[in-house]
Amino acid sequence: MKYYRSHILVSVNETSLAAGVLDFISALRNELAKNDLSEEINVLETGPLGFFGRGICLTVYPENINYEDVTIEDIPELVQEHFLKGRPVKHLMVGVSEKFNPKFNYENRIVLRNSGIIDPENIDDYIGAGGYEGLEKALTQMKPVDVITEVKKSGLKGRGGAAFPTGLKWSFTSVLNVPQKYVVVNADEGEPGTFKDRLIMEGDPHQLLEGIMLCAYAVGASKAYIYIRGEYKLCIARLENAIRQAYQYGILGKNIFESGFNLDIEIKIGAGAYVCGEETALIESLEGNRGNPRWKPPFPGVEGLWKSPTVVNNVETLANVPFIIAKGADEYLKYGTKECPGTKVYTILGDVAYPGLCEVDMGSTLRTIINDYAGGMRKGFRFKAALVGGAAGVILPDRLLDVKMDFTSLNQYSAVLGSGAILVLNEHQSIVDLLWSILRFFRHESCGKCSPCKNGTQQLYQLMSKIRKGNGTMEDVDLMLLIAETMQQTSFCALGQSPIMPIRSAIENFPDEFIAITKK
Amino acid sequence: MFKEICQKYAPHKDNLIQILHEIQDTDPQHYISSEAVDTVAEYLQIPANHIYGVLTFYTMYSTKPRGKNIIRLCESPPCYIKGSENILRKLKVLLGVNVGETTKDGQFTLELCACLGVCGNAPVMMINEDVYGDLTEEKVEEIIDKIRGNRK
């Protein structure tokens, strides 16, 4: 093995690709070679580093210095100053001028613990970081029921938004004695504002694979599908590569670790439908149909893909499992709150200094997340509201900034954690406009299966358009609430049941905006 | 050609979505023609109307011929808040088309979509496989000019 004095980790993700990161990396390597540094300094491609610039971001080890928005023009200076003379280039460093340190983000990471540290395209890097230890432990020392007991003990709840206890979900399927069971990974992630699963998969694809393997072993499935968004090109490529490597190492396929356990994993690409995030709609899509949700019960755990028992889990949920099995549930319980153990990955966007992702303990307050992990508000802007949980989430005003972010605490405010998206608005932005845009989204994405949702989303959008133009009355606002409540009670699936959340929170928390824009 | 694509997959209905993706991706006009639908229907032994049902349900598919470059601008709340409406206006002026239309020279088709999963860099658009984030009106003009220039 070759040793280097220093490692430069370059984040290759959708954002940096758009900024030309591949050309940047070759230019950086050339410049290092020109200065005879190729043997001393290694340039590595990795996943998201845990902070987001507008372009190319790097971390330099062993100093652990973060650079953001570096361009090809900056390379000569960077190499001369930092790598020849050992003087970090301050004007490119993250948060030097502000009280913000992105290294905060490296604390308490479970799901993202390898992200931005290992090469996501190299299985050896994952194994070197303790990867596949959980799988080995499960297959050699644990019975399937032990895996389920451990997951139950960890208190892990589904991270796709519904927060159903994961171990309990698995236990419904594991007890069924049938020849074929499936694991399906929901990687369709269509919630506006949410891209955490993309970053989890881009940064550490093997961790997801290990989570799938542990789930399949626990419930007795021999086939797994990853249903992934068609737009996620980089994710798809990295997962395909990871699956290929796992087969080469005998971690997938027949008789894994000579334990008698068999598993195949296949990727299926989605084609653009928000409703396919609903587990039964996703199954319909996998079978080659329109993504219309199915009646429940029977639940997929009993009767799912091709009528076989099927566990459908979100990416983040499964990515938590390798840690739980390798380190044990007791270790996992040290994170988060008593009711909601563990961490949560958030995507923060809008008017904050550092939009991007962070992984924090369950129960951290909204204020902490915005101030400590996203660097606070963008300079010159004041906080007005945050849309938490995506389009199907709630709009929270500043008086609720200290609300604890976990499944149970948010319930007290009729709010949800949802998919973990936090969209921050400044004082100049209009809640009416935001709500209009949310309702336009729902109108577009209703699958059309049931009337309350199909007609309701259309009516809500029309009413909101009228109000937004100044032609509405307060009766129209009340009518919107009535329609959304009716939809909540009568819609077939969560899509139609959801619009009430943003509508009610907007009207209750920002009544003045609706009073101001409507005719008396 | 459609048949060759079909034959890469087992003749089961669950491969329908993957087959449609590949047909559309390899077509120079990025769409799924009625001939393609008939071929797939025969291969998978399912009615053509089932395939149309699927085709029209998912936003990534088109049954109309499209331009060489498909622009998909995100209009969902995070991008909207960051000014996607202005970007749309600019694109309409630059290209001289409305949403869903293709430019006369067949270079561009303008479409809207709901979330590309790059919300940290809103407003965002995708042109074919490439993502462009943090869009401003100036940046959009540069991007379009660049693509036009490269194609000349």
JSON list of C-alpha atoms in Angstrom, two decimals, chain A residues 282-361:
[
{"chain": "A", "resi": 282, "resn": "LEU", "atom": "CA", "xyz": [-44.56, 1.87, -5.94]},
{"chain": "A", "resi": 283, "resn": "ILE", "atom": "CA", "xyz": [-45.33, -1.85, -6.08]},
{"chain": "A", "resi": 284, "resn": "GLU", "atom": "CA", "xyz": [-47.84, -1.26, -8.88]},
{"chain": "A", "resi": 285, "resn": "SER", "atom": "CA", "xyz": [-45.15, 0.62, -10.78]},
{"chain": "A", "resi": 286, "resn": "LEU", "atom": "CA", "xyz": [-42.65, -2.22, -10.25]},
{"chain": "A", "resi": 287, "resn": "GLU", "atom": "CA", "xyz": [-45.18, -4.60, -11.77]},
{"chain": "A", "resi": 288, "resn": "GLY", "atom": "CA", "xyz": [-45.36, -2.44, -14.91]},
{"chain": "A", "resi": 289, "resn": "ASN", "atom": "CA", "xyz": [-48.54, -0.51, -14.18]},
{"chain": "A", "resi": 290, "resn": "ARG", "atom": "CA", "xyz": [-49.66, 3.06, -13.56]},
{"chain": "A", "resi": 291, "resn": "GLY", "atom": "CA", "xyz": [-48.67, 4.01, -10.04]},
{"chain": "A", "resi": 292, "resn": "ASN", "atom": "CA", "xyz": [-52.14, 3.91, -8.48]},
{"chain": "A", "resi": 293, "resn": "PRO", "atom": "CA", "xyz": [-52.13, 3.00, -4.80]},
{"chain": "A", "resi": 294, "resn": "ARG", "atom": "CA", "xyz": [-53.81, -0.20, -3.64]},
{"chain": "A", "resi": 295, "resn": "TRP", "atom": "CA", "xyz": [-56.36, -0.66, -0.94]},
{"chain": "A", "resi": 296, "resn": "LYS", "atom": "CA", "xyz": [-54.86, -1.56, 2.44]},
{"chain": "A", "resi": 297, "resn": "PRO", "atom": "CA", "xyz": [-55.19, -4.08, 4.08]},
{"chain": "A", "resi": 298, "resn": "PRO", "atom": "CA", "xyz": [-53.73, -6.42, 3.05]},
{"chain": "A", "resi": 299, "resn": "PHE", "atom": "CA", "xyz": [-50.50, -4.56, 3.73]},
{"chain": "A", "resi": 300, "resn": "PRO", "atom": "CA", "xyz": [-47.50, -5.22, 1.48]},
{"chain": "A", "resi": 301, "resn": "GLY", "atom": "CA", "xyz": [-45.76, -7.02, 4.35]},
{"chain": "A", "resi": 302, "resn": "VAL", "atom": "CA", "xyz": [-48.36, -9.74, 3.89]},
{"chain": "A", "resi": 303, "resn": "GLU", "atom": "CA", "xyz": [-49.35, -9.30, 0.25]},
{"chain": "A", "resi": 304, "resn": "GLY", "atom": "CA", "xyz": [-47.14, -7.05, -1.82]},
{"chain": "A", "resi": 305, "resn": "LEU", "atom": "CA", "xyz": [-45.16, -7.49, -5.04]},
{"chain": "A", "resi": 306, "resn": "TRP", "atom": "CA", "xyz": [-46.85, -10.16, -7.20]},
{"chain": "A", "resi": 307, "resn": "LYS", "atom": "CA", "xyz": [-48.96, -10.93, -4.12]},
{"chain": "A", "resi": 308, "resn": "SER", "atom": "CA", "xyz": [-45.89, -12.09, -2.18]},
{"chain": "A", "resi": 309, "resn": "PRO", "atom": "CA", "xyz": [-44.97, -10.67, 1.23]},
{"chain": "A", "resi": 310, "resn": "THR", "atom": "CA", "xyz": [-42.86, -7.55, 0.63]},
{"chain": "A", "resi": 311, "resn": "VAL", "atom": "CA", "xyz": [-41.06, -5.24, 3.01]},
{"chain": "A", "resi": 312, "resn": "VAL", "atom": "CA", "xyz": [-40.91, -1.71, 1.61]},
{"chain": "A", "resi": 313, "resn": "ASN", "atom": "CA", "xyz": [-38.39, 0.53, 3.38]},
{"chain": "A", "resi": 314, "resn": "ASN", "atom": "CA", "xyz": [-36.98, 3.98, 2.75]},
{"chain": "A", "resi": 315, "resn": "VAL", "atom": "CA", "xyz": [-33.26, 4.40, 1.95]},
{"chain": "A", "resi": 316, "resn": "GLU", "atom": "CA", "xyz": [-32.42, 6.24, 5.17]},
{"chain": "A", "resi": 317, "resn": "THR", "atom": "CA", "xyz": [-34.20, 3.60, 7.29]},
{"chain": "A", "resi": 318, "resn": "LEU", "atom": "CA", "xyz": [-32.15, 0.78, 5.82]},
{"chain": "A", "resi": 319, "resn": "ALA", "atom": "CA", "xyz": [-28.93, 2.80, 5.99]},
{"chain": "A", "resi": 320, "resn": "ASN", "atom": "CA", "xyz": [-29.34, 2.91, 9.79]},
{"chain": "A", "resi": 321, "resn": "VAL", "atom": "CA", "xyz": [-29.43, -0.88, 10.14]},
{"chain": "A", "resi": 322, "resn": "PRO", "atom": "CA", "xyz": [-25.74, -1.83, 9.58]},
{"chain": "A", "resi": 323, "resn": "PHE", "atom": "CA", "xyz": [-24.76, 0.38, 12.53]},
{"chain": "A", "resi": 324, "resn": "ILE", "atom": "CA", "xyz": [-27.47, -1.12, 14.76]},
{"chain": "A", "resi": 325, "resn": "ILE", "atom": "CA", "xyz": [-26.39, -4.68, 14.03]},
{"chain": "A", "resi": 326, "resn": "ALA", "atom": "CA", "xyz": [-22.63, -4.10, 14.07]},
{"chain": "A", "resi": 327, "resn": "LYS", "atom": "CA", "xyz": [-22.54, -1.93, 17.22]},
{"chain": "A", "resi": 328, "resn": "GLY", "atom": "CA", "xyz": [-25.70, -3.17, 18.92]},
{"chain": "A", "resi": 329, "resn": "ALA", "atom": "CA", "xyz": [-28.98, -1.48, 19.77]},
{"chain": "A", "resi": 330, "resn": "ASP", "atom": "CA", "xyz": [-27.64, -0.13, 23.08]},
{"chain": "A", "resi": 331, "resn": "GLU", "atom": "CA", "xyz": [-25.07, 1.95, 21.22]},
{"chain": "A", "resi": 332, "resn": "TYR", "atom": "CA", "xyz": [-27.79, 3.26, 18.88]},
{"chain": "A", "resi": 333, "resn": "LEU", "atom": "CA", "xyz": [-30.01, 4.23, 21.82]},
{"chain": "A", "resi": 334, "resn": "LYS", "atom": "CA", "xyz": [-27.36, 6.73, 22.92]},
{"chain": "A", "resi": 335, "resn": "TYR", "atom": "CA", "xyz": [-28.46, 8.96, 20.06]},
{"chain": "A", "resi": 336, "resn": "GLY", "atom": "CA", "xyz": [-31.69, 10.94, 19.86]},
{"chain": "A", "resi": 337, "resn": "THR", "atom": "CA", "xyz": [-34.55, 10.87, 22.36]},
{"chain": "A", "resi": 338, "resn": "LYS", "atom": "CA", "xyz": [-36.18, 8.10, 24.36]},
{"chain": "A", "resi": 339, "resn": "GLU", "atom": "CA", "xyz": [-39.24, 7.92, 22.10]},
{"chain": "A", "resi": 340, "resn": "CYS", "atom": "CA", "xyz": [-37.30, 8.54, 18.88]},
{"chain": "A", "resi": 341, "resn": "PRO", "atom": "CA", "xyz": [-33.79, 7.15, 19.11]},
{"chain": "A", "resi": 342, "resn": "GLY", "atom": "CA", "xyz": [-31.13, 7.77, 16.48]},
{"chain": "A", "resi": 343, "resn": "THR", "atom": "CA", "xyz": [-30.44, 10.62, 14.14]},
{"chain": "A", "resi": 344, "resn": "LYS", "atom": "CA", "xyz": [-32.22, 12.25, 11.25]},
{"chain": "A", "resi": 345, "resn": "VAL", "atom": "CA", "xyz": [-30.77, 13.47, 7.98]},
{"chain": "A", "resi": 346, "resn": "TYR", "atom": "CA", "xyz": [-32.15, 16.84, 6.92]},
{"chain": "A", "resi": 347, "resn": "THR", "atom": "CA", "xyz": [-31.87, 18.82, 3.76]},
{"chain": "A", "resi": 348, "resn": "ILE", "atom": "CA", "xyz": [-31.89, 22.53, 4.50]},
{"chain": "A", "resi": 349, "resn": "LEU", "atom": "CA", "xyz": [-32.52, 25.00, 1.76]},
{"chain": "A", "resi": 350, "resn": "GLY", "atom": "CA", "xyz": [-33.80, 28.45, 1.03]},
{"chain": "A", "resi": 351, "resn": "ASP", "atom": "CA", "xyz": [-32.35, 31.54, 2.66]},
{"chain": "A", "resi": 352, "resn": "VAL", "atom": "CA", "xyz": [-29.75, 29.98, 4.92]},
{"chain": "A", "resi": 353, "resn": "ALA", "atom": "CA", "xyz": [-26.01, 30.63, 4.68]},
{"chain": "A", "resi": 354, "resn": "TYR", "atom": "CA", "xyz": [-25.15, 27.04, 3.86]},
{"chain": "A", "resi": 355, "resn": "PRO", "atom": "CA", "xyz": [-27.90, 25.08, 2.18]},
{"chain": "A", "resi": 356, "resn": "GLY", "atom": "CA", "xyz": [-27.24, 21.37, 2.08]},
{"chain": "A", "resi": 357, "resn": "LEU", "atom": "CA", "xyz": [-27.54, 18.39, 4.33]},
{"chain": "A", "resi": 358, "resn": "CYS", "atom": "CA", "xyz": [-26.85, 17.54, 7.93]},
{"chain": "A", "resi": 359, "resn": "GLU", "atom": "CA", "xyz": [-27.38, 14.62, 10.23]},
{"chain": "A", "resi": 360, "resn": "VAL", "atom": "CA", "xyz": [-28.37, 15.50, 13.76]},
{"chain": "A", "resi": 361, "resn": "ASP", "atom": "CA", "xyz": [-29.81, 13.76, 16.79]}
]
